[in-house]
JSON list of C-alpha atoms in Angstrom, two decimals:
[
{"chain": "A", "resi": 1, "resn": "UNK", "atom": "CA", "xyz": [-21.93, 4.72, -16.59]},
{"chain": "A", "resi": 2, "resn": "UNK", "atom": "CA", "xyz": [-23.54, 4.25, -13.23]},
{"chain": "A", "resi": 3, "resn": "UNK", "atom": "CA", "xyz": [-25.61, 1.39, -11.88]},
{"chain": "A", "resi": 4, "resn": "UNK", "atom": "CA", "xyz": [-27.76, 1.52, -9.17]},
{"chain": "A", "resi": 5, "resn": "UNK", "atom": "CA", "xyz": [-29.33, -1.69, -7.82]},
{"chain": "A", "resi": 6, "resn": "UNK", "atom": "CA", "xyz": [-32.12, -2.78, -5.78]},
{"chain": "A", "resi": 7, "resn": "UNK", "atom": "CA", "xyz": [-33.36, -5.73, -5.21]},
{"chain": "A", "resi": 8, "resn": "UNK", "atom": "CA", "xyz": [-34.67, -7.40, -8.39]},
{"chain": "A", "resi": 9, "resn": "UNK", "atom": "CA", "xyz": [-34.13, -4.02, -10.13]},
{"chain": "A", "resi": 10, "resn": "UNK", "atom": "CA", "xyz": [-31.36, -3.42, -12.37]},
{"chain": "A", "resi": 11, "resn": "UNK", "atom": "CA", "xyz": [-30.83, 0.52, -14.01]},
{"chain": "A", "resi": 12, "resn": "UNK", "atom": "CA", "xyz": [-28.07, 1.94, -16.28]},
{"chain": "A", "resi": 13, "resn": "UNK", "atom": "CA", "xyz": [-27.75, 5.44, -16.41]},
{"chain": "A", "resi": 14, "resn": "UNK", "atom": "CA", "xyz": [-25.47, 7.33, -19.23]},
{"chain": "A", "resi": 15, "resn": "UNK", "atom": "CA", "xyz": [-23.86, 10.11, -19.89]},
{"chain": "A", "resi": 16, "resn": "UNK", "atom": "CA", "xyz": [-23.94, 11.73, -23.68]},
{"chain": "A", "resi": 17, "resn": "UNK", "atom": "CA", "xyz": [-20.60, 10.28, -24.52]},
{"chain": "A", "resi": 18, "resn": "UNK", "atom": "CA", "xyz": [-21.10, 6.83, -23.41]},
{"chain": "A", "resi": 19, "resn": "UNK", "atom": "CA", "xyz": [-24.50, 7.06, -25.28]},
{"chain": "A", "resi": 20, "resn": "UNK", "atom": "CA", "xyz": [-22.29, 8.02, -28.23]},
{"chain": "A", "resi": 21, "resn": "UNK", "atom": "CA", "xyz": [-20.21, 5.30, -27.85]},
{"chain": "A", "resi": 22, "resn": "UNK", "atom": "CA", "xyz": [-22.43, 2.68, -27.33]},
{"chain": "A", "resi": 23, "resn": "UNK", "atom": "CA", "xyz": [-24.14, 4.07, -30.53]},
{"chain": "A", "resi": 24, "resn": "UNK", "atom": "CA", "xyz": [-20.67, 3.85, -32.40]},
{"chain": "A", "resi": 25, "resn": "UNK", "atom": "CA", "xyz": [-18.98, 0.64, -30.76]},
{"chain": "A", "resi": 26, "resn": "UNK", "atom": "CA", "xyz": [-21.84, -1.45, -29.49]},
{"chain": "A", "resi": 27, "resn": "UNK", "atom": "CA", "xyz": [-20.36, -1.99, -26.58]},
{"chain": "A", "resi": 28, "resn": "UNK", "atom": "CA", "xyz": [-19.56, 0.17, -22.86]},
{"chain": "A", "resi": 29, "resn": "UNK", "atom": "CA", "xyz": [-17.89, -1.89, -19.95]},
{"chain": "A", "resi": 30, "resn": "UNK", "atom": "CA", "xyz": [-16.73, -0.19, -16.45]},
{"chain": "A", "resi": 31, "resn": "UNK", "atom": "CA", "xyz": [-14.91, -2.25, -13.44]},
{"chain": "A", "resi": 32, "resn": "UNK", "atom": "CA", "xyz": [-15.60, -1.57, -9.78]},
{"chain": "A", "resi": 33, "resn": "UNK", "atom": "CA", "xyz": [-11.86, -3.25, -8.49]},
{"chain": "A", "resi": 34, "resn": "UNK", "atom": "CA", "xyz": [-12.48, -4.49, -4.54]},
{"chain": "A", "resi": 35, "resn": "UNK", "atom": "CA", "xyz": [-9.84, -6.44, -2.06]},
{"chain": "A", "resi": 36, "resn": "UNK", "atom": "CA", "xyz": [-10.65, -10.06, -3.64]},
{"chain": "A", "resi": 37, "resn": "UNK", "atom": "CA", "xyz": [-12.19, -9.52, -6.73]},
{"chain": "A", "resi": 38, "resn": "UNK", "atom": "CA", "xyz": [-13.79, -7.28, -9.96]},
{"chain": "A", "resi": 39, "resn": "UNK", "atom": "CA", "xyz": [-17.13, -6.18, -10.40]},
{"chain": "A", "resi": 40, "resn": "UNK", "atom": "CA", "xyz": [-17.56, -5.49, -14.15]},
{"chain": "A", "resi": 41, "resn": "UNK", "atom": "CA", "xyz": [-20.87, -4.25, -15.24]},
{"chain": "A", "resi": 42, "resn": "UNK", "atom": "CA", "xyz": [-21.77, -3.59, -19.20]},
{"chain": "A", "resi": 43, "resn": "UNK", "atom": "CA", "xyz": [-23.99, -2.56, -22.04]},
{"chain": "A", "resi": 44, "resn": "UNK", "atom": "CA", "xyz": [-23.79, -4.93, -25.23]},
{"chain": "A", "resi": 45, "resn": "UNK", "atom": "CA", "xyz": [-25.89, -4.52, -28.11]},
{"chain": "A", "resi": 46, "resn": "UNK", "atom": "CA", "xyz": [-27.71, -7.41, -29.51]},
{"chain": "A", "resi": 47, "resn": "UNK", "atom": "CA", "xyz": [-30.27, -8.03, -32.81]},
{"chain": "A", "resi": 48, "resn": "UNK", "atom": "CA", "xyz": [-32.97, -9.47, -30.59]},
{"chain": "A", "resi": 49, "resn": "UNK", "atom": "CA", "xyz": [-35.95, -7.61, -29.49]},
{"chain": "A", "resi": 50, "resn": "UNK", "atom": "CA", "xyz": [-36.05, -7.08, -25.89]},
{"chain": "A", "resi": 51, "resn": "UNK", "atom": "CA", "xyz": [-33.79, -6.04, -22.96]},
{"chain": "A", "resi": 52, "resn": "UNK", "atom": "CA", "xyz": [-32.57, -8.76, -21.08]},
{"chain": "A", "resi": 53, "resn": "UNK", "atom": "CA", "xyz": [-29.55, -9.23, -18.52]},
{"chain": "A", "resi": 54, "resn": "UNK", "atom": "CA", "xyz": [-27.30, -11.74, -17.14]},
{"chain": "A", "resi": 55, "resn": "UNK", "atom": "CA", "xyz": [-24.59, -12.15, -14.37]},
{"chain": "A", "resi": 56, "resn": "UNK", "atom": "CA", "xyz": [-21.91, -14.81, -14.64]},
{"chain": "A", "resi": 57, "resn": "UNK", "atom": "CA", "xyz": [-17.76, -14.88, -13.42]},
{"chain": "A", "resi": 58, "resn": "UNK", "atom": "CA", "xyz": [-18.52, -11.51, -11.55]},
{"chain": "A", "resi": 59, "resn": "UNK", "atom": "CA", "xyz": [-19.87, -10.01, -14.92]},
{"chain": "A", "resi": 60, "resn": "UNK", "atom": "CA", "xyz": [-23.28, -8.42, -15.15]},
{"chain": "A", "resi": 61, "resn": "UNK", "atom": "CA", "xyz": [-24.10, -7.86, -18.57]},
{"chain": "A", "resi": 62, "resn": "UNK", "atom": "CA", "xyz": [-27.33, -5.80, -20.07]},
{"chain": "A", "resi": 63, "resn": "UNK", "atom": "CA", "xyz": [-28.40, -6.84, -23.48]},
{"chain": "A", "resi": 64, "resn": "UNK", "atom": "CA", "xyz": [-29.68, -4.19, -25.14]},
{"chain": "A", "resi": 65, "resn": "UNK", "atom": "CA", "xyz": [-31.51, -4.34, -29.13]},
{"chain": "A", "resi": 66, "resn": "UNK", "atom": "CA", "xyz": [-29.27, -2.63, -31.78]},
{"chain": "A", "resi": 67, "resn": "UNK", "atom": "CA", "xyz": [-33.06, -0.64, -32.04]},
{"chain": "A", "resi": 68, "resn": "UNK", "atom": "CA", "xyz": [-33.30, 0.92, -28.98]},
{"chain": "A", "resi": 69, "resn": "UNK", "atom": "CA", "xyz": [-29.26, 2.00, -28.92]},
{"chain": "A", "resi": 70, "resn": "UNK", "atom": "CA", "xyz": [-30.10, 4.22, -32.28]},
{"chain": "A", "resi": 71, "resn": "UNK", "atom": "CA", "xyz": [-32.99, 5.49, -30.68]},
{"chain": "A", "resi": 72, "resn": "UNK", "atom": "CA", "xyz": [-31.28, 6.29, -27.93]},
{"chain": "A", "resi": 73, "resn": "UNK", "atom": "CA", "xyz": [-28.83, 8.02, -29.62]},
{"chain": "A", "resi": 74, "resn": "UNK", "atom": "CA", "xyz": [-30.56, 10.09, -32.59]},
{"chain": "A", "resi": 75, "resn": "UNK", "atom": "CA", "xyz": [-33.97, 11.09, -30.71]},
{"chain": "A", "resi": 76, "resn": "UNK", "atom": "CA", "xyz": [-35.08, 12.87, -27.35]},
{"chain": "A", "resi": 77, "resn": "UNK", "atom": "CA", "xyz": [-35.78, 9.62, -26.09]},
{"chain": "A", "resi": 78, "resn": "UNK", "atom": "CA", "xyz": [-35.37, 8.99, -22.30]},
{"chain": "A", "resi": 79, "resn": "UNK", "atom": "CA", "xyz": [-34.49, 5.46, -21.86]},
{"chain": "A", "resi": 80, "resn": "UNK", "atom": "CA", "xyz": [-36.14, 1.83, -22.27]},
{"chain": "A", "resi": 81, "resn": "UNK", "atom": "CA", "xyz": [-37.63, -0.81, -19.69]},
{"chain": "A", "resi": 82, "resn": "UNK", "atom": "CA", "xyz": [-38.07, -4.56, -19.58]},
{"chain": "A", "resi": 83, "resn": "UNK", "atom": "CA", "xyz": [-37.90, -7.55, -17.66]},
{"chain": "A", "resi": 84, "resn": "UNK", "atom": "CA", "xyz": [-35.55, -10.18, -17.59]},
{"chain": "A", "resi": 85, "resn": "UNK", "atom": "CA", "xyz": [-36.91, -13.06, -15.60]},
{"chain": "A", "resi": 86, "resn": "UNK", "atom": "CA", "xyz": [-38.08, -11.13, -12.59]},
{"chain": "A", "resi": 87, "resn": "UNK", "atom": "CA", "xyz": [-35.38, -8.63, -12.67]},
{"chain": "A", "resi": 88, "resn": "UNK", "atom": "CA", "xyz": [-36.81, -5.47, -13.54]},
{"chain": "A", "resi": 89, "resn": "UNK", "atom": "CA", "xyz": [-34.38, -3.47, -16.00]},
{"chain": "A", "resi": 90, "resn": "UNK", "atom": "CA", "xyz": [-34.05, 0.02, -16.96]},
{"chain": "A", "resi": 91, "resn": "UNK", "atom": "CA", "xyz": [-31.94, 1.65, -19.14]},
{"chain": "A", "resi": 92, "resn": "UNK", "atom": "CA", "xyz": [-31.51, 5.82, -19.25]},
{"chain": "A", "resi": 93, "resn": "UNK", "atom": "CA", "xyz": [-30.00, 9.05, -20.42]},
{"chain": "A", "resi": 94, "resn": "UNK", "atom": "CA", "xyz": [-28.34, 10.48, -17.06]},
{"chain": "A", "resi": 95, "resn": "UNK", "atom": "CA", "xyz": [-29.71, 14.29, -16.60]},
{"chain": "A", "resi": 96, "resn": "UNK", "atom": "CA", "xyz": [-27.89, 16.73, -14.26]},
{"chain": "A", "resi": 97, "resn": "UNK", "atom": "CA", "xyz": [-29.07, 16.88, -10.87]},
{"chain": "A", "resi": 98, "resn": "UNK", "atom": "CA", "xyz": [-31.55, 19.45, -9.51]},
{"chain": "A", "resi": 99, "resn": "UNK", "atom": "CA", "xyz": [-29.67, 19.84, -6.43]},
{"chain": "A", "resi": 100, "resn": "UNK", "atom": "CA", "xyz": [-25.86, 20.61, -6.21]},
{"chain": "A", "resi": 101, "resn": "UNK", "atom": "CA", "xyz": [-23.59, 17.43, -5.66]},
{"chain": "A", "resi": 102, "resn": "UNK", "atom": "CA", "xyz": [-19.80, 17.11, -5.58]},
{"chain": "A", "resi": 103, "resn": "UNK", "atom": "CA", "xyz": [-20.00, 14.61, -8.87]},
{"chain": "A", "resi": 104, "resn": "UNK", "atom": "CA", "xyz": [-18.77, 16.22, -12.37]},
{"chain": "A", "resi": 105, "resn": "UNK", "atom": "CA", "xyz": [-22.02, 16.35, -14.27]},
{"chain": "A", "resi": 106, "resn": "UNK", "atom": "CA", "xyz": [-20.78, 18.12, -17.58]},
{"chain": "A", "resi": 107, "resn": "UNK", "atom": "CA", "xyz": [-21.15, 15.40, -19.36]},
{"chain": "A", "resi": 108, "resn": "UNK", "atom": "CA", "xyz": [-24.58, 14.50, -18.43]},
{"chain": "A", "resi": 109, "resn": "UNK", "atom": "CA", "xyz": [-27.82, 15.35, -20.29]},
{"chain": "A", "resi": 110, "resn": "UNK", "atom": "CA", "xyz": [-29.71, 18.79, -19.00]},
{"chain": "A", "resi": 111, "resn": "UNK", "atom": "CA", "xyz": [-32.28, 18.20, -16.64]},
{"chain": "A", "resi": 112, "resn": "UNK", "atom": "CA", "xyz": [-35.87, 19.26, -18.52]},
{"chain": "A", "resi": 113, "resn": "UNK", "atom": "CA", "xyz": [-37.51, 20.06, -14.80]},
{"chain": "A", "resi": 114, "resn": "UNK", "atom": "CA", "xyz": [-34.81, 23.05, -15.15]},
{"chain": "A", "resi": 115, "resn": "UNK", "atom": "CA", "xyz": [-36.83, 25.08, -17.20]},
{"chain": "A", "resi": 116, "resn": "UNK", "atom": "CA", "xyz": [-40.20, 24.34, -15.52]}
]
């Protein structure tokens, strides 16, 4: 699971398998460890209706509806956007990239722009 953030701007992106598992446990979590303290950024799902987020104790936490996880899972479906407060949010499939980087990306979704 990567996060990249900017500004007010929040986004998730995931591989198939942590799509999978989200799908099957309801829950990913990953840990960025530095000198003083531990960054730990997840995906929970939830029965309401929209996205939301939330950082507290060094935790940032995306709420995401039980909905949108199945679609995510069983359809072609790209990803989901909303707003919590005025922190933009996105939420994604991770596709391969077009150009070549160092990163394992066999786990990632294909890129459609590939076969353009």
């Amino acid at each position: 699971m990567k996060i990249r953030i900017k500004g007010n701007s929040l986004r998730y992106r995931l591989t198939k398998s942590e799509v999978e598992k989200l799908g099957a446990d309801g829950f990913l979590s990953e840990s960025s460890h530095f000198l003083s303290n531990t960054l730990e950024y997840a995906i929970t799902t939830t029965a309401d209706g929209n996205l939301r987020a939330d950082f507290m104790d060094n935790r940032m936490v995306l709420y995401m509806p039980e909905k949108m996880v199945q679609e995510l899972v069983h359809t072609d479906r790209v990803g989901f956007s909303g707003l919590a407060g005025s922190v933009s949010l996105l939420v994604e499939k991770d596709f391969t990239c077009l150009d070549n980087v160092e990163e394992d990306q066999s786990d990632n979704y294909p890129n459609p722009l590939l076969n353009s």
